[in-house]
Amino acid sequence: RPTAILISTGVSKETKNKINAERFSIQVEMKRKKDIIESLKLIDDRLQELELSKRGAENFVCGDIGYDKLLPLSLMGEGMERYLSFVLSILMAENGTVLIDEIENGFHHSILAKIWENLAKLARKYNVQIIASTHSHECVKAAHESFKQSEKYDFILHRLDRVGERIEDVTYDKETLEAALKSNMEIR
């Protein structure tokens, strides 16, 4: 039975750490640590290794970026921790769906295309459909550019418009989105 995983911005830091630690442990057992490290290098290319650490009753993922000690990923920035959640969710949802709320949060716009490229690669490898929400024009543009460069353009944008009392779905395929972006149309 396919799995669906939601990544929400409204989750506490403690809950996020607990979920990531549990999912990381499972993926290490499945020998997928290399995929995780390679993905996280998009955020910090100094990353060499990941380990699970325990302090008291709490487990958390730590990374080796060349310092004397391993650092908890939470100290490497919101983007690193958030991207770890994305990657682990895709691996956990093999043959299923990952829903990401406000995908652009925590990332500088300059790396959004690389993030989309890697998420697409992982999603294809593990047969996962990603459904992401955003209010960012830069994020949509980065996704389009990233998928345009790949062998397969398997990205569709759905914009929800309120028309009176109902909501209508406006769908953009590759050609429609390309034209909308070139014309500077509102697509969010």
JSON list of C-alpha atoms in Angstrom, two decimals:
[
{"chain": "A", "resi": 1, "resn": "ARG", "atom": "CA", "xyz": [0.00, 0.00, 0.00]},
{"chain": "A", "resi": 2, "resn": "PRO", "atom": "CA", "xyz": [1.49, 3.38, -0.98]},
{"chain": "A", "resi": 3, "resn": "THR", "atom": "CA", "xyz": [2.66, 5.71, 1.75]},
{"chain": "A", "resi": 4, "resn": "ALA", "atom": "CA", "xyz": [1.85, 9.41, 2.00]},
{"chain": "A", "resi": 5, "resn": "ILE", "atom": "CA", "xyz": [4.02, 11.69, 4.14]},
{"chain": "A", "resi": 6, "resn": "LEU", "atom": "CA", "xyz": [3.29, 15.34, 4.93]},
{"chain": "A", "resi": 7, "resn": "ILE", "atom": "CA", "xyz": [6.09, 17.80, 5.70]},
{"chain": "A", "resi": 8, "resn": "SER", "atom": "CA", "xyz": [4.54, 20.80, 7.39]},
{"chain": "A", "resi": 9, "resn": "THR", "atom": "CA", "xyz": [6.08, 24.08, 8.55]},
{"chain": "A", "resi": 10, "resn": "GLY", "atom": "CA", "xyz": [4.04, 23.91, 11.75]},
{"chain": "A", "resi": 11, "resn": "VAL", "atom": "CA", "xyz": [5.99, 21.07, 13.42]},
{"chain": "A", "resi": 12, "resn": "SER", "atom": "CA", "xyz": [8.08, 21.80, 16.53]},
{"chain": "A", "resi": 13, "resn": "LYS", "atom": "CA", "xyz": [11.86, 21.50, 16.39]},
{"chain": "A", "resi": 14, "resn": "GLU", "atom": "CA", "xyz": [11.82, 18.66, 18.92]},
{"chain": "A", "resi": 15, "resn": "THR", "atom": "CA", "xyz": [9.27, 16.69, 16.91]},
{"chain": "A", "resi": 16, "resn": "LYS", "atom": "CA", "xyz": [11.23, 17.31, 13.70]},
{"chain": "A", "resi": 17, "resn": "ASN", "atom": "CA", "xyz": [14.46, 16.05, 15.32]},
{"chain": "A", "resi": 18, "resn": "LYS", "atom": "CA", "xyz": [12.72, 12.94, 16.63]},
{"chain": "A", "resi": 19, "resn": "ILE", "atom": "CA", "xyz": [11.13, 12.12, 13.26]},
{"chain": "A", "resi": 20, "resn": "ASN", "atom": "CA", "xyz": [14.37, 12.74, 11.36]},
{"chain": "A", "resi": 21, "resn": "ALA", "atom": "CA", "xyz": [16.38, 10.59, 13.80]},
{"chain": "A", "resi": 22, "resn": "GLU", "atom": "CA", "xyz": [13.92, 7.69, 13.50]},
{"chain": "A", "resi": 23, "resn": "ARG", "atom": "CA", "xyz": [13.77, 7.92, 9.71]},
{"chain": "A", "resi": 24, "resn": "PHE", "atom": "CA", "xyz": [17.56, 8.29, 9.44]},
{"chain": "A", "resi": 25, "resn": "SER", "atom": "CA", "xyz": [18.07, 5.10, 11.49]},
{"chain": "A", "resi": 26, "resn": "ILE", "atom": "CA", "xyz": [15.71, 3.17, 9.23]},
{"chain": "A", "resi": 27, "resn": "GLN", "atom": "CA", "xyz": [17.45, 4.41, 6.08]},
{"chain": "A", "resi": 28, "resn": "VAL", "atom": "CA", "xyz": [20.91, 3.58, 7.45]},
{"chain": "A", "resi": 29, "resn": "GLU", "atom": "CA", "xyz": [19.69, 0.01, 8.04]},
{"chain": "A", "resi": 30, "resn": "MET", "atom": "CA", "xyz": [18.50, -0.05, 4.41]},
{"chain": "A", "resi": 31, "resn": "LYS", "atom": "CA", "xyz": [21.99, 1.09, 3.29]},
{"chain": "A", "resi": 32, "resn": "ARG", "atom": "CA", "xyz": [20.76, 4.41, 1.89]},
{"chain": "A", "resi": 33, "resn": "LYS", "atom": "CA", "xyz": [23.07, 6.71, 3.85]},
{"chain": "A", "resi": 34, "resn": "LYS", "atom": "CA", "xyz": [25.06, 7.54, 0.71]},
{"chain": "A", "resi": 35, "resn": "ASP", "atom": "CA", "xyz": [21.93, 8.93, -1.00]},
{"chain": "A", "resi": 36, "resn": "ILE", "atom": "CA", "xyz": [21.26, 11.09, 2.05]},
{"chain": "A", "resi": 37, "resn": "ILE", "atom": "CA", "xyz": [24.80, 12.47, 2.27]},
{"chain": "A", "resi": 38, "resn": "GLU", "atom": "CA", "xyz": [24.99, 13.19, -1.46]},
{"chain": "A", "resi": 39, "resn": "SER", "atom": "CA", "xyz": [21.68, 15.03, -1.32]},
{"chain": "A", "resi": 40, "resn": "LEU", "atom": "CA", "xyz": [22.66, 17.15, 1.69]},
{"chain": "A", "resi": 41, "resn": "LYS", "atom": "CA", "xyz": [25.91, 18.19, 0.00]},
{"chain": "A", "resi": 42, "resn": "LEU", "atom": "CA", "xyz": [23.74, 20.52, -2.07]},
{"chain": "A", "resi": 43, "resn": "ILE", "atom": "CA", "xyz": [23.28, 22.59, 1.08]},
{"chain": "A", "resi": 44, "resn": "ASP", "atom": "CA", "xyz": [26.84, 22.24, 2.43]},
{"chain": "A", "resi": 45, "resn": "ASP", "atom": "CA", "xyz": [29.45, 20.63, 0.19]},
{"chain": "A", "resi": 46, "resn": "ARG", "atom": "CA", "xyz": [31.79, 20.17, 3.18]},
{"chain": "A", "resi": 47, "resn": "LEU", "atom": "CA", "xyz": [29.57, 17.37, 4.51]},
{"chain": "A", "resi": 48, "resn": "GLN", "atom": "CA", "xyz": [31.57, 14.15, 4.72]},
{"chain": "A", "resi": 49, "resn": "GLU", "atom": "CA", "xyz": [29.56, 11.89, 7.02]},
{"chain": "A", "resi": 50, "resn": "LEU", "atom": "CA", "xyz": [26.34, 11.63, 8.99]},
{"chain": "A", "resi": 51, "resn": "GLU", "atom": "CA", "xyz": [25.85, 9.88, 12.32]},
{"chain": "A", "resi": 52, "resn": "LEU", "atom": "CA", "xyz": [23.08, 9.48, 14.85]},
{"chain": "A", "resi": 53, "resn": "SER", "atom": "CA", "xyz": [23.92, 10.93, 18.24]},
{"chain": "A", "resi": 54, "resn": "LYS", "atom": "CA", "xyz": [22.12, 10.61, 21.56]},
{"chain": "A", "resi": 55, "resn": "ARG", "atom": "CA", "xyz": [21.99, 13.06, 24.44]},
{"chain": "A", "resi": 56, "resn": "GLY", "atom": "CA", "xyz": [19.78, 12.00, 27.29]},
{"chain": "A", "resi": 57, "resn": "ALA", "atom": "CA", "xyz": [16.61, 10.57, 25.82]},
{"chain": "A", "resi": 58, "resn": "GLU", "atom": "CA", "xyz": [16.91, 12.51, 22.56]},
{"chain": "A", "resi": 59, "resn": "ASN", "atom": "CA", "xyz": [18.46, 11.25, 19.32]},
{"chain": "A", "resi": 60, "resn": "PHE", "atom": "CA", "xyz": [19.50, 13.61, 16.56]},
{"chain": "A", "resi": 61, "resn": "VAL", "atom": "CA", "xyz": [21.41, 13.53, 13.27]},
{"chain": "A", "resi": 62, "resn": "CYS", "atom": "CA", "xyz": [24.92, 15.00, 13.29]},
{"chain": "A", "resi": 63, "resn": "GLY", "atom": "CA", "xyz": [27.21, 15.80, 10.39]},
{"chain": "A", "resi": 64, "resn": "ASP", "atom": "CA", "xyz": [30.96, 15.92, 9.85]},
{"chain": "A", "resi": 65, "resn": "ILE", "atom": "CA", "xyz": [31.91, 19.07, 7.96]},
{"chain": "A", "resi": 66, "resn": "GLY", "atom": "CA", "xyz": [35.60, 18.99, 8.89]},
{"chain": "A", "resi": 67, "resn": "TYR", "atom": "CA", "xyz": [35.52, 20.34, 12.45]},
{"chain": "A", "resi": 68, "resn": "ASP", "atom": "CA", "xyz": [36.97, 18.57, 15.49]},
{"chain": "A", "resi": 69, "resn": "LYS", "atom": "CA", "xyz": [33.47, 17.41, 16.49]},
{"chain": "A", "resi": 70, "resn": "LEU", "atom": "CA", "xyz": [30.33, 16.35, 14.71]},
{"chain": "A", "resi": 71, "resn": "LEU", "atom": "CA", "xyz": [27.67, 19.07, 14.57]},
{"chain": "A", "resi": 72, "resn": "PRO", "atom": "CA", "xyz": [23.95, 18.55, 14.99]},
{"chain": "A", "resi": 73, "resn": "LEU", "atom": "CA", "xyz": [22.33, 19.35, 11.64]},
{"chain": "A", "resi": 74, "resn": "SER", "atom": "CA", "xyz": [20.16, 21.91, 13.43]},
{"chain": "A", "resi": 75, "resn": "LEU", "atom": "CA", "xyz": [23.34, 24.00, 13.93]},
{"chain": "A", "resi": 76, "resn": "MET", "atom": "CA", "xyz": [24.07, 23.91, 10.19]},
{"chain": "A", "resi": 77, "resn": "GLY", "atom": "CA", "xyz": [21.04, 26.03, 9.38]},
{"chain": "A", "resi": 78, "resn": "GLU", "atom": "CA", "xyz": [17.32, 25.67, 8.82]},
{"chain": "A", "resi": 79, "resn": "GLY", "atom": "CA", "xyz": [17.85, 24.70, 5.17]},
{"chain": "A", "resi": 80, "resn": "MET", "atom": "CA", "xyz": [20.04, 21.71, 6.04]},
{"chain": "A", "resi": 81, "resn": "GLU", "atom": "CA", "xyz": [17.60, 20.39, 8.60]},
{"chain": "A", "resi": 82, "resn": "ARG", "atom": "CA", "xyz": [14.59, 20.99, 6.37]},
{"chain": "A", "resi": 83, "resn": "TYR", "atom": "CA", "xyz": [16.23, 19.39, 3.36]},
{"chain": "A", "resi": 84, "resn": "LEU", "atom": "CA", "xyz": [17.09, 16.34, 5.48]},
{"chain": "A", "resi": 85, "resn": "SER", "atom": "CA", "xyz": [13.35, 16.06, 6.20]},
{"chain": "A", "resi": 86, "resn": "PHE", "atom": "CA", "xyz": [12.59, 16.17, 2.46]},
{"chain": "A", "resi": 87, "resn": "VAL", "atom": "CA", "xyz": [15.17, 13.53, 1.57]},
{"chain": "A", "resi": 88, "resn": "LEU", "atom": "CA", "xyz": [14.23, 11.17, 4.40]},
{"chain": "A", "resi": 89, "resn": "SER", "atom": "CA", "xyz": [10.53, 11.55, 3.59]},
{"chain": "A", "resi": 90, "resn": "ILE", "atom": "CA", "xyz": [11.13, 10.57, -0.04]},
{"chain": "A", "resi": 91, "resn": "LEU", "atom": "CA", "xyz": [13.11, 7.51, 1.00]},
{"chain": "A", "resi": 92, "resn": "MET", "atom": "CA", "xyz": [10.47, 6.52, 3.55]},
{"chain": "A", "resi": 93, "resn": "ALA", "atom": "CA", "xyz": [7.61, 7.00, 1.07]},
{"chain": "A", "resi": 94, "resn": "GLU", "atom": "CA", "xyz": [9.00, 4.68, -1.60]},
{"chain": "A", "resi": 95, "resn": "ASN", "atom": "CA", "xyz": [6.20, 3.99, -4.14]},
{"chain": "A", "resi": 96, "resn": "GLY", "atom": "CA", "xyz": [4.07, 6.65, -2.46]},
{"chain": "A", "resi": 97, "resn": "THR", "atom": "CA", "xyz": [3.59, 10.40, -2.11]},
{"chain": "A", "resi": 98, "resn": "VAL", "atom": "CA", "xyz": [5.33, 13.22, -0.23]},
{"chain": "A", "resi": 99, "resn": "LEU", "atom": "CA", "xyz": [3.42, 16.45, 0.41]},
{"chain": "A", "resi": 100, "resn": "ILE", "atom": "CA", "xyz": [5.61, 19.46, 1.20]},
{"chain": "A", "resi": 101, "resn": "ASP", "atom": "CA", "xyz": [4.08, 22.62, 2.62]},
{"chain": "A", "resi": 102, "resn": "GLU", "atom": "CA", "xyz": [5.82, 25.84, 1.54]},
{"chain": "A", "resi": 103, "resn": "ILE", "atom": "CA", "xyz": [8.75, 24.04, -0.07]},
{"chain": "A", "resi": 104, "resn": "GLU", "atom": "CA", "xyz": [10.87, 27.19, -0.44]},
{"chain": "A", "resi": 105, "resn": "ASN", "atom": "CA", "xyz": [11.05, 27.99, 3.29]},
{"chain": "A", "resi": 106, "resn": "GLY", "atom": "CA", "xyz": [14.57, 27.95, 4.70]},
{"chain": "A", "resi": 107, "resn": "PHE", "atom": "CA", "xyz": [16.38, 28.06, 1.34]},
{"chain": "A", "resi": 108, "resn": "HIS", "atom": "CA", "xyz": [18.11, 30.86, -0.50]},
{"chain": "A", "resi": 109, "resn": "HIS", "atom": "CA", "xyz": [16.53, 31.35, -3.92]},
{"chain": "A", "resi": 110, "resn": "SER", "atom": "CA", "xyz": [19.91, 30.70, -5.59]},
{"chain": "A", "resi": 111, "resn": "ILE", "atom": "CA", "xyz": [19.85, 26.97, -4.72]},
{"chain": "A", "resi": 112, "resn": "LEU", "atom": "CA", "xyz": [16.19, 26.23, -5.45]},
{"chain": "A", "resi": 113, "resn": "ALA", "atom": "CA", "xyz": [16.89, 24.81, -8.93]},
{"chain": "A", "resi": 114, "resn": "LYS", "atom": "CA", "xyz": [19.48, 22.39, -7.50]},
{"chain": "A", "resi": 115, "resn": "ILE", "atom": "CA", "xyz": [17.05, 21.36, -4.77]},
{"chain": "A", "resi": 116, "resn": "TRP", "atom": "CA", "xyz": [14.32, 20.66, -7.33]},
{"chain": "A", "resi": 117, "resn": "GLU", "atom": "CA", "xyz": [16.79, 18.75, -9.51]},
{"chain": "A", "resi": 118, "resn": "ASN", "atom": "CA", "xyz": [17.84, 16.49, -6.65]},
{"chain": "A", "resi": 119, "resn": "LEU", "atom": "CA", "xyz": [14.30, 15.99, -5.35]},
{"chain": "A", "resi": 120, "resn": "ALA", "atom": "CA", "xyz": [13.22, 14.94, -8.85]},
{"chain": "A", "resi": 121, "resn": "LYS", "atom": "CA", "xyz": [16.15, 12.52, -9.09]},
{"chain": "A", "resi": 122, "resn": "LEU", "atom": "CA", "xyz": [15.27, 10.91, -5.75]},
{"chain": "A", "resi": 123, "resn": "ALA", "atom": "CA", "xyz": [11.55, 10.86, -6.54]},
{"chain": "A", "resi": 124, "resn": "ARG", "atom": "CA", "xyz": [12.20, 9.03, -9.81]},
{"chain": "A", "resi": 125, "resn": "LYS", "atom": "CA", "xyz": [14.62, 6.58, -8.17]},
{"chain": "A", "resi": 126, "resn": "TYR", "atom": "CA", "xyz": [12.19, 5.70, -5.36]},
{"chain": "A", "resi": 127, "resn": "ASN", "atom": "CA", "xyz": [8.97, 6.10, -7.38]},
{"chain": "A", "resi": 128, "resn": "VAL", "atom": "CA", "xyz": [7.60, 8.93, -5.23]},
{"chain": "A", "resi": 129, "resn": "GLN", "atom": "CA", "xyz": [5.20, 11.65, -6.32]},
{"chain": "A", "resi": 130, "resn": "ILE", "atom": "CA", "xyz": [5.99, 15.01, -4.75]},
{"chain": "A", "resi": 131, "resn": "ILE", "atom": "CA", "xyz": [3.18, 17.50, -4.23]},
{"chain": "A", "resi": 132, "resn": "ALA", "atom": "CA", "xyz": [4.51, 20.84, -2.99]},
{"chain": "A", "resi": 133, "resn": "SER", "atom": "CA", "xyz": [2.87, 24.14, -2.15]},
{"chain": "A", "resi": 134, "resn": "THR", "atom": "CA", "xyz": [4.57, 27.50, -2.63]},
{"chain": "A", "resi": 135, "resn": "HIS", "atom": "CA", "xyz": [3.79, 31.20, -2.83]},
{"chain": "A", "resi": 136, "resn": "SER", "atom": "CA", "xyz": [7.18, 31.93, -4.39]},
{"chain": "A", "resi": 137, "resn": "HIS", "atom": "CA", "xyz": [7.50, 32.95, -8.02]},
{"chain": "A", "resi": 138, "resn": "GLU", "atom": "CA", "xyz": [11.26, 32.19, -7.79]},
{"chain": "A", "resi": 139, "resn": "CYS", "atom": "CA", "xyz": [10.52, 28.67, -6.56]},
{"chain": "A", "resi": 140, "resn": "VAL", "atom": "CA", "xyz": [8.14, 27.93, -9.45]},
{"chain": "A", "resi": 141, "resn": "LYS", "atom": "CA", "xyz": [10.62, 29.35, -11.95]},
{"chain": "A", "resi": 142, "resn": "ALA", "atom": "CA", "xyz": [13.45, 27.29, -10.43]},
{"chain": "A", "resi": 143, "resn": "ALA", "atom": "CA", "xyz": [11.36, 24.13, -10.64]},
{"chain": "A", "resi": 144, "resn": "HIS", "atom": "CA", "xyz": [10.49, 24.79, -14.27]},
{"chain": "A", "resi": 145, "resn": "GLU", "atom": "CA", "xyz": [14.12, 25.51, -15.21]},
{"chain": "A", "resi": 146, "resn": "SER", "atom": "CA", "xyz": [15.32, 22.42, -13.36]},
{"chain": "A", "resi": 147, "resn": "PHE", "atom": "CA", "xyz": [12.82, 20.08, -15.01]},
{"chain": "A", "resi": 148, "resn": "LYS", "atom": "CA", "xyz": [13.45, 21.69, -18.40]},
{"chain": "A", "resi": 149, "resn": "GLN", "atom": "CA", "xyz": [17.11, 20.65, -18.11]},
{"chain": "A", "resi": 150, "resn": "SER", "atom": "CA", "xyz": [16.31, 17.04, -17.20]},
{"chain": "A", "resi": 151, "resn": "GLU", "atom": "CA", "xyz": [15.71, 14.20, -19.63]},
{"chain": "A", "resi": 152, "resn": "LYS", "atom": "CA", "xyz": [12.08, 13.98, -18.56]},
{"chain": "A", "resi": 153, "resn": "TYR", "atom": "CA", "xyz": [9.86, 16.99, -17.85]},
{"chain": "A", "resi": 154, "resn": "ASP", "atom": "CA", "xyz": [7.49, 15.49, -15.28]},
{"chain": "A", "resi": 155, "resn": "PHE", "atom": "CA", "xyz": [6.49, 18.69, -13.53]},
{"chain": "A", "resi": 156, "resn": "ILE", "atom": "CA", "xyz": [3.00, 20.20, -13.57]},
{"chain": "A", "resi": 157, "resn": "LEU", "atom": "CA", "xyz": [1.94, 23.39, -11.81]},
{"chain": "A", "resi": 158, "resn": "HIS", "atom": "CA", "xyz": [-1.58, 23.65, -10.42]},
{"chain": "A", "resi": 159, "resn": "ARG", "atom": "CA", "xyz": [-2.74, 27.08, -9.33]},
{"chain": "A", "resi": 160, "resn": "LEU", "atom": "CA", "xyz": [-5.92, 27.35, -7.32]},
{"chain": "A", "resi": 161, "resn": "ASP", "atom": "CA", "xyz": [-8.11, 30.35, -8.10]},
{"chain": "A", "resi": 162, "resn": "ARG", "atom": "CA", "xyz": [-11.14, 31.45, -6.12]},
{"chain": "A", "resi": 163, "resn": "VAL", "atom": "CA", "xyz": [-14.04, 32.16, -8.48]},
{"chain": "A", "resi": 164, "resn": "GLY", "atom": "CA", "xyz": [-17.02, 33.33, -6.48]},
{"chain": "A", "resi": 165, "resn": "GLU", "atom": "CA", "xyz": [-17.81, 30.60, -3.95]},
{"chain": "A", "resi": 166, "resn": "ARG", "atom": "CA", "xyz": [-15.76, 27.87, -5.60]},
{"chain": "A", "resi": 167, "resn": "ILE", "atom": "CA", "xyz": [-12.10, 27.04, -6.22]},
{"chain": "A", "resi": 168, "resn": "GLU", "atom": "CA", "xyz": [-10.89, 26.36, -9.76]},
{"chain": "A", "resi": 169, "resn": "ASP", "atom": "CA", "xyz": [-7.72, 24.52, -10.73]},
{"chain": "A", "resi": 170, "resn": "VAL", "atom": "CA", "xyz": [-5.60, 26.15, -13.43]},
{"chain": "A", "resi": 171, "resn": "THR", "atom": "CA", "xyz": [-3.06, 23.65, -14.79]},
{"chain": "A", "resi": 172, "resn": "TYR", "atom": "CA", "xyz": [0.24, 24.60, -16.42]},
{"chain": "A", "resi": 173, "resn": "ASP", "atom": "CA", "xyz": [2.20, 22.05, -18.44]},
{"chain": "A", "resi": 174, "resn": "LYS", "atom": "CA", "xyz": [5.71, 22.73, -19.76]},
{"chain": "A", "resi": 175, "resn": "GLU", "atom": "CA", "xyz": [4.68, 24.90, -22.71]},
{"chain": "A", "resi": 176, "resn": "THR", "atom": "CA", "xyz": [2.00, 26.85, -20.84]},
{"chain": "A", "resi": 177, "resn": "LEU", "atom": "CA", "xyz": [4.32, 27.53, -17.90]},
{"chain": "A", "resi": 178, "resn": "GLU", "atom": "CA", "xyz": [7.14, 28.59, -20.22]},
{"chain": "A", "resi": 179, "resn": "ALA", "atom": "CA", "xyz": [4.83, 31.09, -21.94]},
{"chain": "A", "resi": 180, "resn": "ALA", "atom": "CA", "xyz": [3.45, 32.37, -18.62]},
{"chain": "A", "resi": 181, "resn": "LEU", "atom": "CA", "xyz": [6.94, 32.92, -17.21]},
{"chain": "A", "resi": 182, "resn": "LYS", "atom": "CA", "xyz": [8.11, 34.72, -20.36]},
{"chain": "A", "resi": 183, "resn": "SER", "atom": "CA", "xyz": [5.03, 36.95, -20.25]},
{"chain": "A", "resi": 184, "resn": "ASN", "atom": "CA", "xyz": [5.53, 37.66, -16.54]},
{"chain": "A", "resi": 185, "resn": "MET", "atom": "CA", "xyz": [2.02, 36.37, -15.80]},
{"chain": "A", "resi": 186, "resn": "GLU", "atom": "CA", "xyz": [0.87, 35.69, -12.25]},
{"chain": "A", "resi": 187, "resn": "ILE", "atom": "CA", "xyz": [1.34, 31.95, -11.72]},
{"chain": "A", "resi": 188, "resn": "ARG", "atom": "CA", "xyz": [1.40, 31.58, -7.95]}
]
